[in-house]
Coordinates of C-alpha atoms in Angstrom, one line a residue:
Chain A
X297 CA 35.1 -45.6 44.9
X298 CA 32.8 -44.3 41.9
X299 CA 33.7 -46.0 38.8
X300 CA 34.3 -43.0 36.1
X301 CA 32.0 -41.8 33.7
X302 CA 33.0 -43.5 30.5
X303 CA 32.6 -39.7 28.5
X304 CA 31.4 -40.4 25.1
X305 CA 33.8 -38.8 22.5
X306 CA 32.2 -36.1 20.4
X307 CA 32.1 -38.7 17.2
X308 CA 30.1 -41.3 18.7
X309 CA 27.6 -38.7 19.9
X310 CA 27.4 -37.0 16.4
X311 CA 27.3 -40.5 14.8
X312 CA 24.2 -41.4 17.4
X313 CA 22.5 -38.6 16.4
X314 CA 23.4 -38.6 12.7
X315 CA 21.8 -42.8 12.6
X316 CA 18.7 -41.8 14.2
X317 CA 17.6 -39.2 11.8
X318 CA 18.5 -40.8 8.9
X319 CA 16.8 -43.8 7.1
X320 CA 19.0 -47.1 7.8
X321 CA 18.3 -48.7 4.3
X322 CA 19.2 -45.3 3.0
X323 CA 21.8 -45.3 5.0
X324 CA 23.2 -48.7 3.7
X325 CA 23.1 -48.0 0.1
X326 CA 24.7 -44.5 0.7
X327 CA 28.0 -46.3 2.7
X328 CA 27.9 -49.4 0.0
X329 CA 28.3 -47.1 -3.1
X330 CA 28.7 -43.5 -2.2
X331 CA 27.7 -41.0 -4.1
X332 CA 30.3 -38.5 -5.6
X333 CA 29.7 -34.9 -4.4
X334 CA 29.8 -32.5 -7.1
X335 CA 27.2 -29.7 -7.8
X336 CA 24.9 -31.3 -9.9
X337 CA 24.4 -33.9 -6.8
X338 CA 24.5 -31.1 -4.6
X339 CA 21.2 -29.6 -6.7
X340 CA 19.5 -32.6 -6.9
X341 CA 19.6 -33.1 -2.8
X342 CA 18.6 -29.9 -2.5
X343 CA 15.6 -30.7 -5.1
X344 CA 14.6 -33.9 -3.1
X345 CA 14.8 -31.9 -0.2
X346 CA 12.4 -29.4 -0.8
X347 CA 10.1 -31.9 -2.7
X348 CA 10.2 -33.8 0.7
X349 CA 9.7 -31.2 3.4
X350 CA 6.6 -30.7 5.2
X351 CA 4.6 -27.8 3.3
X352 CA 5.3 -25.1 5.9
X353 CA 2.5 -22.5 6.9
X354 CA 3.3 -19.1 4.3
X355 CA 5.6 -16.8 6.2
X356 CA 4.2 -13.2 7.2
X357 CA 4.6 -10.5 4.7
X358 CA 6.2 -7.8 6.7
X359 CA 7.3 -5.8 3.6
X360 CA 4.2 -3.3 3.3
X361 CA 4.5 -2.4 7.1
X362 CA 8.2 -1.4 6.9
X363 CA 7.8 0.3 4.0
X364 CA 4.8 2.7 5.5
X365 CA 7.4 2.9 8.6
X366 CA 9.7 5.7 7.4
X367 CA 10.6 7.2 3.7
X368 CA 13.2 9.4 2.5
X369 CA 11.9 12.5 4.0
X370 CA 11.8 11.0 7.3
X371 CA 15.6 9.8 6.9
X372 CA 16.6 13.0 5.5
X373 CA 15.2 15.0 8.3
X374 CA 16.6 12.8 10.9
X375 CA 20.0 13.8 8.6
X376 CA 20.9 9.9 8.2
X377 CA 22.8 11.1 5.0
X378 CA 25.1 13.2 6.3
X379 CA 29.1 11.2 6.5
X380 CA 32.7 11.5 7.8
X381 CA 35.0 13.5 5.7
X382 CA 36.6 12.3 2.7
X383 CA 39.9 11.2 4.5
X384 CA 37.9 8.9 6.9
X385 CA 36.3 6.9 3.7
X386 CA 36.5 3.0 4.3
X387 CA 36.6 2.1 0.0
X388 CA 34.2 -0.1 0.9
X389 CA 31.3 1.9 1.3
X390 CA 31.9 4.0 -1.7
X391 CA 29.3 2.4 -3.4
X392 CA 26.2 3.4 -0.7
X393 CA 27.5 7.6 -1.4
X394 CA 25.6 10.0 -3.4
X395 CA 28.7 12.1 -3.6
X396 CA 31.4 14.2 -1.4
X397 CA 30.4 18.3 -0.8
X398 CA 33.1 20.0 0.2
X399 CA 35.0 17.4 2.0
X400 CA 32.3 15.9 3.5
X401 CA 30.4 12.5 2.3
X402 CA 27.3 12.1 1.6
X403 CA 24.6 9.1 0.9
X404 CA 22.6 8.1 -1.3
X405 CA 19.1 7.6 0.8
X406 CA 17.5 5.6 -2.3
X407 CA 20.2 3.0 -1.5
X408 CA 19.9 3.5 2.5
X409 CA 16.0 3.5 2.4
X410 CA 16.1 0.4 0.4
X411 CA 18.8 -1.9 2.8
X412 CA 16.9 0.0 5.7
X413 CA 13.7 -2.2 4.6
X414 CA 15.5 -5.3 4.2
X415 CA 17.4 -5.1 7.6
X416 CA 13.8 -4.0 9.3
X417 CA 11.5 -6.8 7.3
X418 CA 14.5 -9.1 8.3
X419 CA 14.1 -7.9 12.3
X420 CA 10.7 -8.2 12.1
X421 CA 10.4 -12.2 11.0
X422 CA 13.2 -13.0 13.7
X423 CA 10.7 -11.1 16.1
X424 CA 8.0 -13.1 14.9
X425 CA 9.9 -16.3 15.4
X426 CA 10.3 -15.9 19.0
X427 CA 14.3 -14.8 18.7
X428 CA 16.5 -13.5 21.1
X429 CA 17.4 -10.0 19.8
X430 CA 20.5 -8.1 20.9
X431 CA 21.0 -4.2 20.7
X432 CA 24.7 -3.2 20.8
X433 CA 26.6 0.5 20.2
X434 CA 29.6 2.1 21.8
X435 CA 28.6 5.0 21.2
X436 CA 28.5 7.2 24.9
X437 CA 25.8 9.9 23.7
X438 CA 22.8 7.6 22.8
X439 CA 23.8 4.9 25.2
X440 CA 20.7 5.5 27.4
X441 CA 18.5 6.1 24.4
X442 CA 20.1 2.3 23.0
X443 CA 19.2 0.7 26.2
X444 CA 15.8 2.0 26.9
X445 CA 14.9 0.9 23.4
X446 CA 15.7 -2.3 24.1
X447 CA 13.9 -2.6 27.5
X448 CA 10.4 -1.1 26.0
X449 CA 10.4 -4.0 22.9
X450 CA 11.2 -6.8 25.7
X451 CA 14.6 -7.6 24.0
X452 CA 18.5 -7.1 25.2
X453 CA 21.0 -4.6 24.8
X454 CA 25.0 -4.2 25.6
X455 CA 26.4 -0.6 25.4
X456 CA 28.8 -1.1 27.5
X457 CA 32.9 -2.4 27.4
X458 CA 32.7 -6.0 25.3
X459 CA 34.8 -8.7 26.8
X460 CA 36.2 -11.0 24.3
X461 CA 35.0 -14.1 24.1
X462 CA 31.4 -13.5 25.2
X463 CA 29.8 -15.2 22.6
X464 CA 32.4 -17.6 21.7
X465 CA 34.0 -18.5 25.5
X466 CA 30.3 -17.7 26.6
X467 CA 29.6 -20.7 28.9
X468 CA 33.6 -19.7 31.0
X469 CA 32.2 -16.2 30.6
X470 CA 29.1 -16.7 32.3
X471 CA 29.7 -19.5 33.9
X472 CA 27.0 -21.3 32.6
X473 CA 25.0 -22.7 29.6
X474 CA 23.8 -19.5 27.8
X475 CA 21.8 -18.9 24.8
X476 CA 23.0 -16.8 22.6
X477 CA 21.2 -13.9 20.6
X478 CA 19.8 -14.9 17.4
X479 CA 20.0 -11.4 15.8
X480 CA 22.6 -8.6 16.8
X481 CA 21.8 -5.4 15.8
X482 CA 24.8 -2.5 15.7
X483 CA 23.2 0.9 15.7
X484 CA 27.2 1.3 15.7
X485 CA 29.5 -0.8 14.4
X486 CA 32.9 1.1 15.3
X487 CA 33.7 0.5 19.1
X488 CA 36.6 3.2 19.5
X489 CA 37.2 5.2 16.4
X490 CA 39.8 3.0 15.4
X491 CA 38.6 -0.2 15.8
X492 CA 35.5 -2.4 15.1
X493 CA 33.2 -3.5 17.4
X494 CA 34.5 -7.1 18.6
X495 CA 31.4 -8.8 18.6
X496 CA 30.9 -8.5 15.1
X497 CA 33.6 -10.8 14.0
X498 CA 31.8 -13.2 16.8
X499 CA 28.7 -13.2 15.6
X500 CA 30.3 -14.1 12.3
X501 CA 32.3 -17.1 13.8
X502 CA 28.8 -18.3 15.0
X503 CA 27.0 -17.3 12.1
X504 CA 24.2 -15.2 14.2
X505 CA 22.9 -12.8 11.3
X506 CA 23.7 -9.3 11.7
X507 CA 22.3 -5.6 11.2
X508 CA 24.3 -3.3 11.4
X509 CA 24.3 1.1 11.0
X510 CA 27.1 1.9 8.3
X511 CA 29.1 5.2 8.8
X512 CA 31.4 6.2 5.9
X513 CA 34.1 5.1 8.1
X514 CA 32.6 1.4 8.7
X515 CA 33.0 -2.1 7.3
X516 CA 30.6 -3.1 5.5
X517 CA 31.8 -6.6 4.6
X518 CA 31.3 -8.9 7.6
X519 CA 27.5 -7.5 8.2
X520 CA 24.8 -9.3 7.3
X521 CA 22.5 -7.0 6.6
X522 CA 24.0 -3.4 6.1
X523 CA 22.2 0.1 6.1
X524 CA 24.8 2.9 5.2
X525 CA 23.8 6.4 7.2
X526 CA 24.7 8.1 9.8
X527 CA 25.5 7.0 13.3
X528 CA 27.0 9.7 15.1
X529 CA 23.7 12.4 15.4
X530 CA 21.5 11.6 18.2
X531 CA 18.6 12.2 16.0
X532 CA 19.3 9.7 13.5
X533 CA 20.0 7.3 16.3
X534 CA 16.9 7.8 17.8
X535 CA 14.8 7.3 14.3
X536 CA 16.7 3.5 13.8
X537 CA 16.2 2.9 17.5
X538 CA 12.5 3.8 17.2
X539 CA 12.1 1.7 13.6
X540 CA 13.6 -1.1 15.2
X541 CA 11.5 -1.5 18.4
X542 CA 8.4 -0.7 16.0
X543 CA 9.0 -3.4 13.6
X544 CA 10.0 -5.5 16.8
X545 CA 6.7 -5.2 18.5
X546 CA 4.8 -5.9 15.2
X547 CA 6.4 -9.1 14.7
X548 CA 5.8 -10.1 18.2
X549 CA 2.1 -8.6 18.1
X550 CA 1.0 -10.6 14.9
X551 CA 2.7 -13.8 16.2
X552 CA 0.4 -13.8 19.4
X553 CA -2.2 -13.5 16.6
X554 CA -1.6 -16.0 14.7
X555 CA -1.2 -18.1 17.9
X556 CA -4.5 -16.8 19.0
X557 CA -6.1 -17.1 15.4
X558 CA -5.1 -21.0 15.3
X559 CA -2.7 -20.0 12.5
X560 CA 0.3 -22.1 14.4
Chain B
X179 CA -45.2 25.0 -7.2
X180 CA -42.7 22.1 -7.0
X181 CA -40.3 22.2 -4.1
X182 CA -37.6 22.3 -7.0
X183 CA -38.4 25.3 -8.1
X184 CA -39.9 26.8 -4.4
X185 CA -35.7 26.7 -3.3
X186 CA -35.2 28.7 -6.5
X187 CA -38.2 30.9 -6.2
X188 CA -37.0 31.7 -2.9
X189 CA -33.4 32.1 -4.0
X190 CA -34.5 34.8 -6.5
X191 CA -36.8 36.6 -3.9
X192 CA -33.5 36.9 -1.5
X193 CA -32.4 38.7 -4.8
X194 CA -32.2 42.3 -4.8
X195 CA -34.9 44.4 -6.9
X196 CA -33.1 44.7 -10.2
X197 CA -31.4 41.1 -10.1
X198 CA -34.3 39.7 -9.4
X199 CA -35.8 41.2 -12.3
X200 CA -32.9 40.6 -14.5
X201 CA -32.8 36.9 -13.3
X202 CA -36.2 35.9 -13.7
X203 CA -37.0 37.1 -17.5
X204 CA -33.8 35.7 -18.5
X205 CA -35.1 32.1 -17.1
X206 CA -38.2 32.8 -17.8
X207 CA -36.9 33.3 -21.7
X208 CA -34.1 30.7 -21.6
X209 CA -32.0 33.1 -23.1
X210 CA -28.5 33.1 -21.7
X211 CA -27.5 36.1 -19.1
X212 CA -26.4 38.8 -20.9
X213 CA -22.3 39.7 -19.5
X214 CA -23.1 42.7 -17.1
X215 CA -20.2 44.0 -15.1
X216 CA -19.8 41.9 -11.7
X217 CA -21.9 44.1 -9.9
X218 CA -25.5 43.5 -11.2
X219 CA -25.1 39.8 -11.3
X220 CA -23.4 37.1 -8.8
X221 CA -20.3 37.2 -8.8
X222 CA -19.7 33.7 -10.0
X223 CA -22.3 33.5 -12.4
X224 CA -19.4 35.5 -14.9
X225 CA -19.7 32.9 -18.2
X226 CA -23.5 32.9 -19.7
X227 CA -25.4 29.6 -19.0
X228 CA -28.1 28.5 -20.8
X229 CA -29.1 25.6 -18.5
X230 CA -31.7 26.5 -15.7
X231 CA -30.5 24.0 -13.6
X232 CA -26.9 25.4 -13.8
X233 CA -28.8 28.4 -13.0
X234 CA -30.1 27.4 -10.0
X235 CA -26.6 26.2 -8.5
X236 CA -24.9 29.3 -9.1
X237 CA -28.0 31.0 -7.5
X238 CA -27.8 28.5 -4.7
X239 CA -24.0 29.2 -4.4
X240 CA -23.9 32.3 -3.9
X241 CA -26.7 33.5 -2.8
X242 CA -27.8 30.9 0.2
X243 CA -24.7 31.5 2.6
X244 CA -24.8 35.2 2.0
X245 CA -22.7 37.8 0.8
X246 CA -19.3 36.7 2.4
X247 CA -18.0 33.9 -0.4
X248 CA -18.9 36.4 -3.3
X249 CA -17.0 39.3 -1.4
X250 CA -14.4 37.1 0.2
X251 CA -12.7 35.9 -3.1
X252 CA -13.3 38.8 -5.6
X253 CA -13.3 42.3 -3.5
X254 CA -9.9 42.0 -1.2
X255 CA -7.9 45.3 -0.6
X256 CA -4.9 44.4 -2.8
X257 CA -1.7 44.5 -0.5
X258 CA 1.6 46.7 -1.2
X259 CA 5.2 44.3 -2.0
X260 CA 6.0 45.2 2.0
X261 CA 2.5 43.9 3.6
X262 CA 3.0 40.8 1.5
X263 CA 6.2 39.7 2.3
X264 CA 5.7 40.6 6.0
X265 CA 2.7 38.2 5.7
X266 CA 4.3 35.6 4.1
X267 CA 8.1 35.7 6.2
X268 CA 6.0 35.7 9.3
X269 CA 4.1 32.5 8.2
X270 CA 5.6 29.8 10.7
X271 CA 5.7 26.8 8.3
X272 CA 7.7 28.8 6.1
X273 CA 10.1 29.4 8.6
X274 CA 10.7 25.9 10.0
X275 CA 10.0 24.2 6.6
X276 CA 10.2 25.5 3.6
X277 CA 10.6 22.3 1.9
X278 CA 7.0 21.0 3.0
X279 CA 5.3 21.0 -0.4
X280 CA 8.0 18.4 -1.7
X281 CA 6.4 15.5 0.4
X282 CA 7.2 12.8 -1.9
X283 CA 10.6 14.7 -3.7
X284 CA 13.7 12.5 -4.4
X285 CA 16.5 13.0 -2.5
X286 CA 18.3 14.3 -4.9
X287 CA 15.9 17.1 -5.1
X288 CA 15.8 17.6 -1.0
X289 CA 19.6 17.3 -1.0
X290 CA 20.0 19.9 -3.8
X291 CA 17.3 22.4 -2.1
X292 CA 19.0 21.4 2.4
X293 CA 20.6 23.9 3.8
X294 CA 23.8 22.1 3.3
X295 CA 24.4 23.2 -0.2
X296 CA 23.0 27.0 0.3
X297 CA 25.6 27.7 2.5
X298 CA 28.6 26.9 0.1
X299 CA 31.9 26.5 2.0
X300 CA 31.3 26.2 5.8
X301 CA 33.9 28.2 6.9
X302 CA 32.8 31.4 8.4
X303 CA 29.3 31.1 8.3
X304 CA 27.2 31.8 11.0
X305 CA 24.2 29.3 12.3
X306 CA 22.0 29.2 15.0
X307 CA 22.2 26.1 17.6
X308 CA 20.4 25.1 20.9
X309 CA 23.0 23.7 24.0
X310 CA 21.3 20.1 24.5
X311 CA 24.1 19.2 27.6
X312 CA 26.3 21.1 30.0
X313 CA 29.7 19.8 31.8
X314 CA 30.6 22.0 34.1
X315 CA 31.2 25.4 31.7
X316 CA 31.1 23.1 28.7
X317 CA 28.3 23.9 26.5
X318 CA 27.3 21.1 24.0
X319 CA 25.8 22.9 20.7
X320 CA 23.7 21.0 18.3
X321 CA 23.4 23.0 15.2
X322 CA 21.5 20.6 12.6
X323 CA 24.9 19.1 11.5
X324 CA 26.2 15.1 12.3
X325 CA 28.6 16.5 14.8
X326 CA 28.3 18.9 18.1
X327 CA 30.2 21.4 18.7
X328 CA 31.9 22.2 22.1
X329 CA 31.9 25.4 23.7
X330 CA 33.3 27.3 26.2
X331 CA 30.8 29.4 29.1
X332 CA 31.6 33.1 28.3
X333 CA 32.3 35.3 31.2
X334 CA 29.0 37.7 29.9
X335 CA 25.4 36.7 31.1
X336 CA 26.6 32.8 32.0
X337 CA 23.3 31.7 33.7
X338 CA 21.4 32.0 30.4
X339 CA 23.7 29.3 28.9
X340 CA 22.0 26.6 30.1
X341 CA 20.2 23.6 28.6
X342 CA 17.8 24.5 25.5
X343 CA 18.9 28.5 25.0
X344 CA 19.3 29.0 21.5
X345 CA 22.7 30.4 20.4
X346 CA 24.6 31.9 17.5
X347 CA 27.9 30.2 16.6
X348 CA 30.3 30.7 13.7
X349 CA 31.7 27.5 12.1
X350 CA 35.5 26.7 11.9
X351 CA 35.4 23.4 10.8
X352 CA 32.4 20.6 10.0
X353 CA 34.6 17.5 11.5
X354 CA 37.9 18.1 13.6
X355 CA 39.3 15.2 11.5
X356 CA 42.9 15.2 10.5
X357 CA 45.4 12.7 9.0
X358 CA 48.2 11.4 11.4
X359 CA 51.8 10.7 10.2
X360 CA 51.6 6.7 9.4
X361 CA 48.4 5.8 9.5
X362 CA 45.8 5.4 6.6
X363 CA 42.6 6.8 7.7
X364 CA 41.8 10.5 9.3
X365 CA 41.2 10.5 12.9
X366 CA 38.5 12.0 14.5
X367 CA 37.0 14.0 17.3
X368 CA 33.7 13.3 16.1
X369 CA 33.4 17.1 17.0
X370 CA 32.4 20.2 15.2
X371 CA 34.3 23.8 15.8
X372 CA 32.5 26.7 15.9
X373 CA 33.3 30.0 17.7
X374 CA 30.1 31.0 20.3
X375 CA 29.3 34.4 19.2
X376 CA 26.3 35.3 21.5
X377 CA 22.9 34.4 23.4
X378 CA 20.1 34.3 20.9
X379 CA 17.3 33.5 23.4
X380 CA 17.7 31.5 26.8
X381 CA 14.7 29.3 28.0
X382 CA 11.7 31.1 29.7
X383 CA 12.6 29.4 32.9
X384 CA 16.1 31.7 33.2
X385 CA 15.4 34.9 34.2
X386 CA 16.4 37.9 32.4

C-alpha cells in the first residue's frame, strides 16, 4: 500500500516561497524588532522599492496613435452619444451627460473621447505585453460582429449565456488548470436589461482590469476603465469593435518589433 | 536678347495689336498702366504696377495658358435664384453632409446643428429609414436613431420590402420605455415605434 502524500498546508508553501525571495539577515532583523506599519513606513518601502528595482526598458507611448484613431466627428457620426431615456438613468453616470432633449439623454463626447483614449492606450500596452484579452457582450444584434472582431486580432470572445463561476470556479468549470484573461473588455455591460453582466463582479473578485461600454443605464462603478456612449446601435458597436482590434494589432505589431529590433 | 526678356517678348507678341502696343510703351516708359476697362488689358492685370517684373507674371498668367482662366473667372452668365438653388440642392455632399465644413467643430456645435435638435419633439415626424433584417414579415428599420424600429409587411407591393429598400416611417415614440408599478428604473424594449407609411425605393435587384 502507497504511503500518502503528506500535502503540504497552504502556509508552509507560502512561507517556502516567502524565505526564498527575501534576504535571511533582513529577514532576521525584520522578525527580532518589527517594524510598525503606518503610512509613513508604508512610503518609505515603497521609496526603497523603486530606488532598488531593476531600471526597466521605457514603456511604449501608445497615446499619439490612439489619439489619431478616432475624434469626435467620428464618434458622433457612429451616434455614440445618443442614451436611454431619462427614466432609465443609472445616477451614476450623470456626470459623463451633456444634457437630456426631450426625454432622451445625451453625452458629452469631450468626456467619452477622452476615457475612450485611456481605455484604448490601456488595451493597447496589455496587447503589447503578450495578454490574454477577452471580448464579452450580450447583446444578440452585434453578437457575430463581437466575435469576428475578436477572431481577426487573435484574441477571445464570449457572447454567449455566462455560467457563474467561470472565472472564479474556472478549474471545476473546465475541468482543468485555466488561464484566465488578463483584460475583459464589455462592449456591453448589461446582460439582460435588468441585470449586469456577471462576469464583471468576477473580474473584480480577481482583480483582472476591466473596459467596459457605458450606456446611460449602466454601472459605472465596478469598471476599471469606463467609456460612457452608446451600446445599443450597431454602428457604434462596430466603431469600438474596430478601435479595439486596431489598437490590438498595434500593440502586438510593435512588440514583434521591438523583439526583432533587440529592444527586449 | 536675354532669354528673360525673349519669354516676355514673346508674351507680348501673343498680344493682340492694340495691347501689344499699349503694353510695350508703357514698359518701355516704366510708367504704370493707365486703368482701361477690362477689355483692353488682361483681365488680371486690374491695379497699376510699376514693377516690370510684376509685369511679366501677370503677362505670363494670363496670357501663356490662353484665354480660358481670364474668361473662366470674370465673364460667367450670372444664374437666376431658381438655377442656383437647383445647382446647389442637387450637389450630393450637401445632401448627405451638410456638416462637412465643421471638420474639427466641438460637439457642442455638431450636436446643436444634428438632426436631432431640428426636428423638435419626435412625435409625428416623418424620417426616412432602410430595412437592414427581415423575420418572416418583420421588417427591421434603421432610421439614424440608437434604436430600430419594427415593422409590419403591408399587404401592398410586399416583395419590395426586402433587405436595403429605403422606406418612409412616422415616429411614435424614440424608446418603448415605460415605468412598471414597483420598480425603480424604466424598462425597455430597446425598440423604436414608428408607423411604415410607404416604399421610398426598393433595391435594383427587386423588380418593379
Amino acid at each position: 500500500m502507497l504511503g500518502s502524500v503528506r500535502r503540504c498546508s497552504h502556509l508552509a508553501f507560502a512561507r517556502r516561497a516567502y524565505a526564498t525571495l527575501v534576504d535571511p539577515q533582513e529577514e532576521l532583523r525584520r522578525q527580532l524588532c518589527p517594524m510598525p506599519v503606518t503610512l509613513q513606513t508604508d512610503a518609505e518601502l515603497l521609496r526603497d522599492f523603486k530606488l532598488k528595482a531593476p531600471p526597466s526598458p521605457p514603456l511604449p507611448d501608445f497615446k499619439p496613435f490612439v489619439q489619431s484613431l478616432v475624434s469626435v466627428q467620428d464618434l458622433f457620426e457612429a451616434r455614440v452619444h445618443y442614451g436611454h431615456r431619462d427614466g432609465r438613468l443609472n445616477p451614476r453616470m450623470k456626470g459623463f451627460l451633456f444634457g437630456s432633449r426631450l426625454g432622451h439623454t445625451v453625452f458629452d463626447l469631450d468626456q467619452t473621447l477622452s476615457l475612450l483614449h485611456d481605455a484604448l492606450n490601456f488595451t493597447a500596452h496589455v496587447a503589447y505585453r503578450q495578454g490574454v484579452i477577452l471580448f464579452l457582450s450580450r447583446h444578440p444584434p452585434t453578437l457575430h460582429l463581437v466575435e469576428r472582431t475578436a477572431q481577426e486580432c487573435g484574441e477571445y470572445s464570449h457572447c454567449r449565456r455566462w455560467r457563474k463561476g467561470l472565472f472564479t470556479n474556472s478549474e471545476k468549470q473546465f475541468g482543468a488548470v485555466t488561464r484566465l484573461p488578463d483584460l475583459c473588455i464589455f462592449l456591453n455591460t448589461l446582460d439582460t436589461v435588468l441585470e449586469d453582466h456577471w462576469a464583471i463582479g468576477e473580474a473584480g473578485r480577481l482583480a483582472i482590469p476591466t473596459v467596459g461600454i457605458v450606456d446611460s443605464d449602466c454601472n459605472p462603478s465596478t469598471i476599471t476603465y469606463p467609456v460612457p456612449g452608446n451600446d445599443d446601435s450597431i454602428p457604434a458597436v462596430r466603431l469600438y469593435a474596430d478601435l479595439f482590434k486596431r489598437t490590438i494589432l498595434e500593440g502586438k505589431a510593435r512588440r514583434t518589433k521591438d523583439e526583432e529590433g533587440g529592444k527586449l | 536678347m536675354d532669354e528673360e526678356n525673349a519669354e516676355w517678348v514673346a508674351a507680348l507678341l501673343a498680344l493682340s495689336g492694340p495691347n501689344r502696343r499699349k503694353m510695350a510703351t508703357s514698359i518701355m516708359r516704366k510708367w504704370p498702366l493707365r486703368p482701361c476697362p477690362p477689355r483692353l488689358l488682361c483681365s488680371s492685370a486690374r491695379r497699376p504696377t510699376r514693377h516690370p517684373r510684376v509685369l511679366k507674371e501677370i503677362l505670363a498668367r494670363t496670357c501663356s495658358t490662353g484665354s480660358e482662366e481670364a474668361g473662366d473667372s470674370e465673364i460667367k452668365p450670372r444664374q437666376g435664384g431658381f438655377a442656383q438653388a437647383m445647382e446647389r440642392f442637387s450637389d450630393p455632399s450637401f445632401i448627405n453632409t451638410p456638416e462637412q465644413k465643421s471638420q474639427h467643430a466641438p460637439f457642442a456645435t455638431l450636436l446643436r446643428n444634428s438632426k436631432l435638435m431640428q426636428m423638435g419633439d419626435p412625435k409625428g415626424k416623418v424620417v426616412e429609414g432602410e430595412i437592414y433584417h427581415v423575420v418572416g414579415d418583420d421588417l427591421y428599420v434603421d432610421f439614424g436613431w440608437k434604436f430600430p424600429c419594427v415593422c409590419r409587411r403591408p399587404a401592398k407591393h410586399p416583395e419590395q420590402y426586402v433587405r436595403g429598400a429605403k422606406v418612409r416611417l412616422r415616429v411614435n415614440e424614440l424608446e418603448l420605455s415605460t415605468r412598471f408599478l414597483g420598480s425603480s428604473k424604466d424598462m425597455t424594449l430597446l425598440e423604436a415605434d414608428c408607423t411604415l407609411l410607404g416604399l421610398v425605393r426598393a433595391p435594383l435587384s427587386v423588380g418593379s
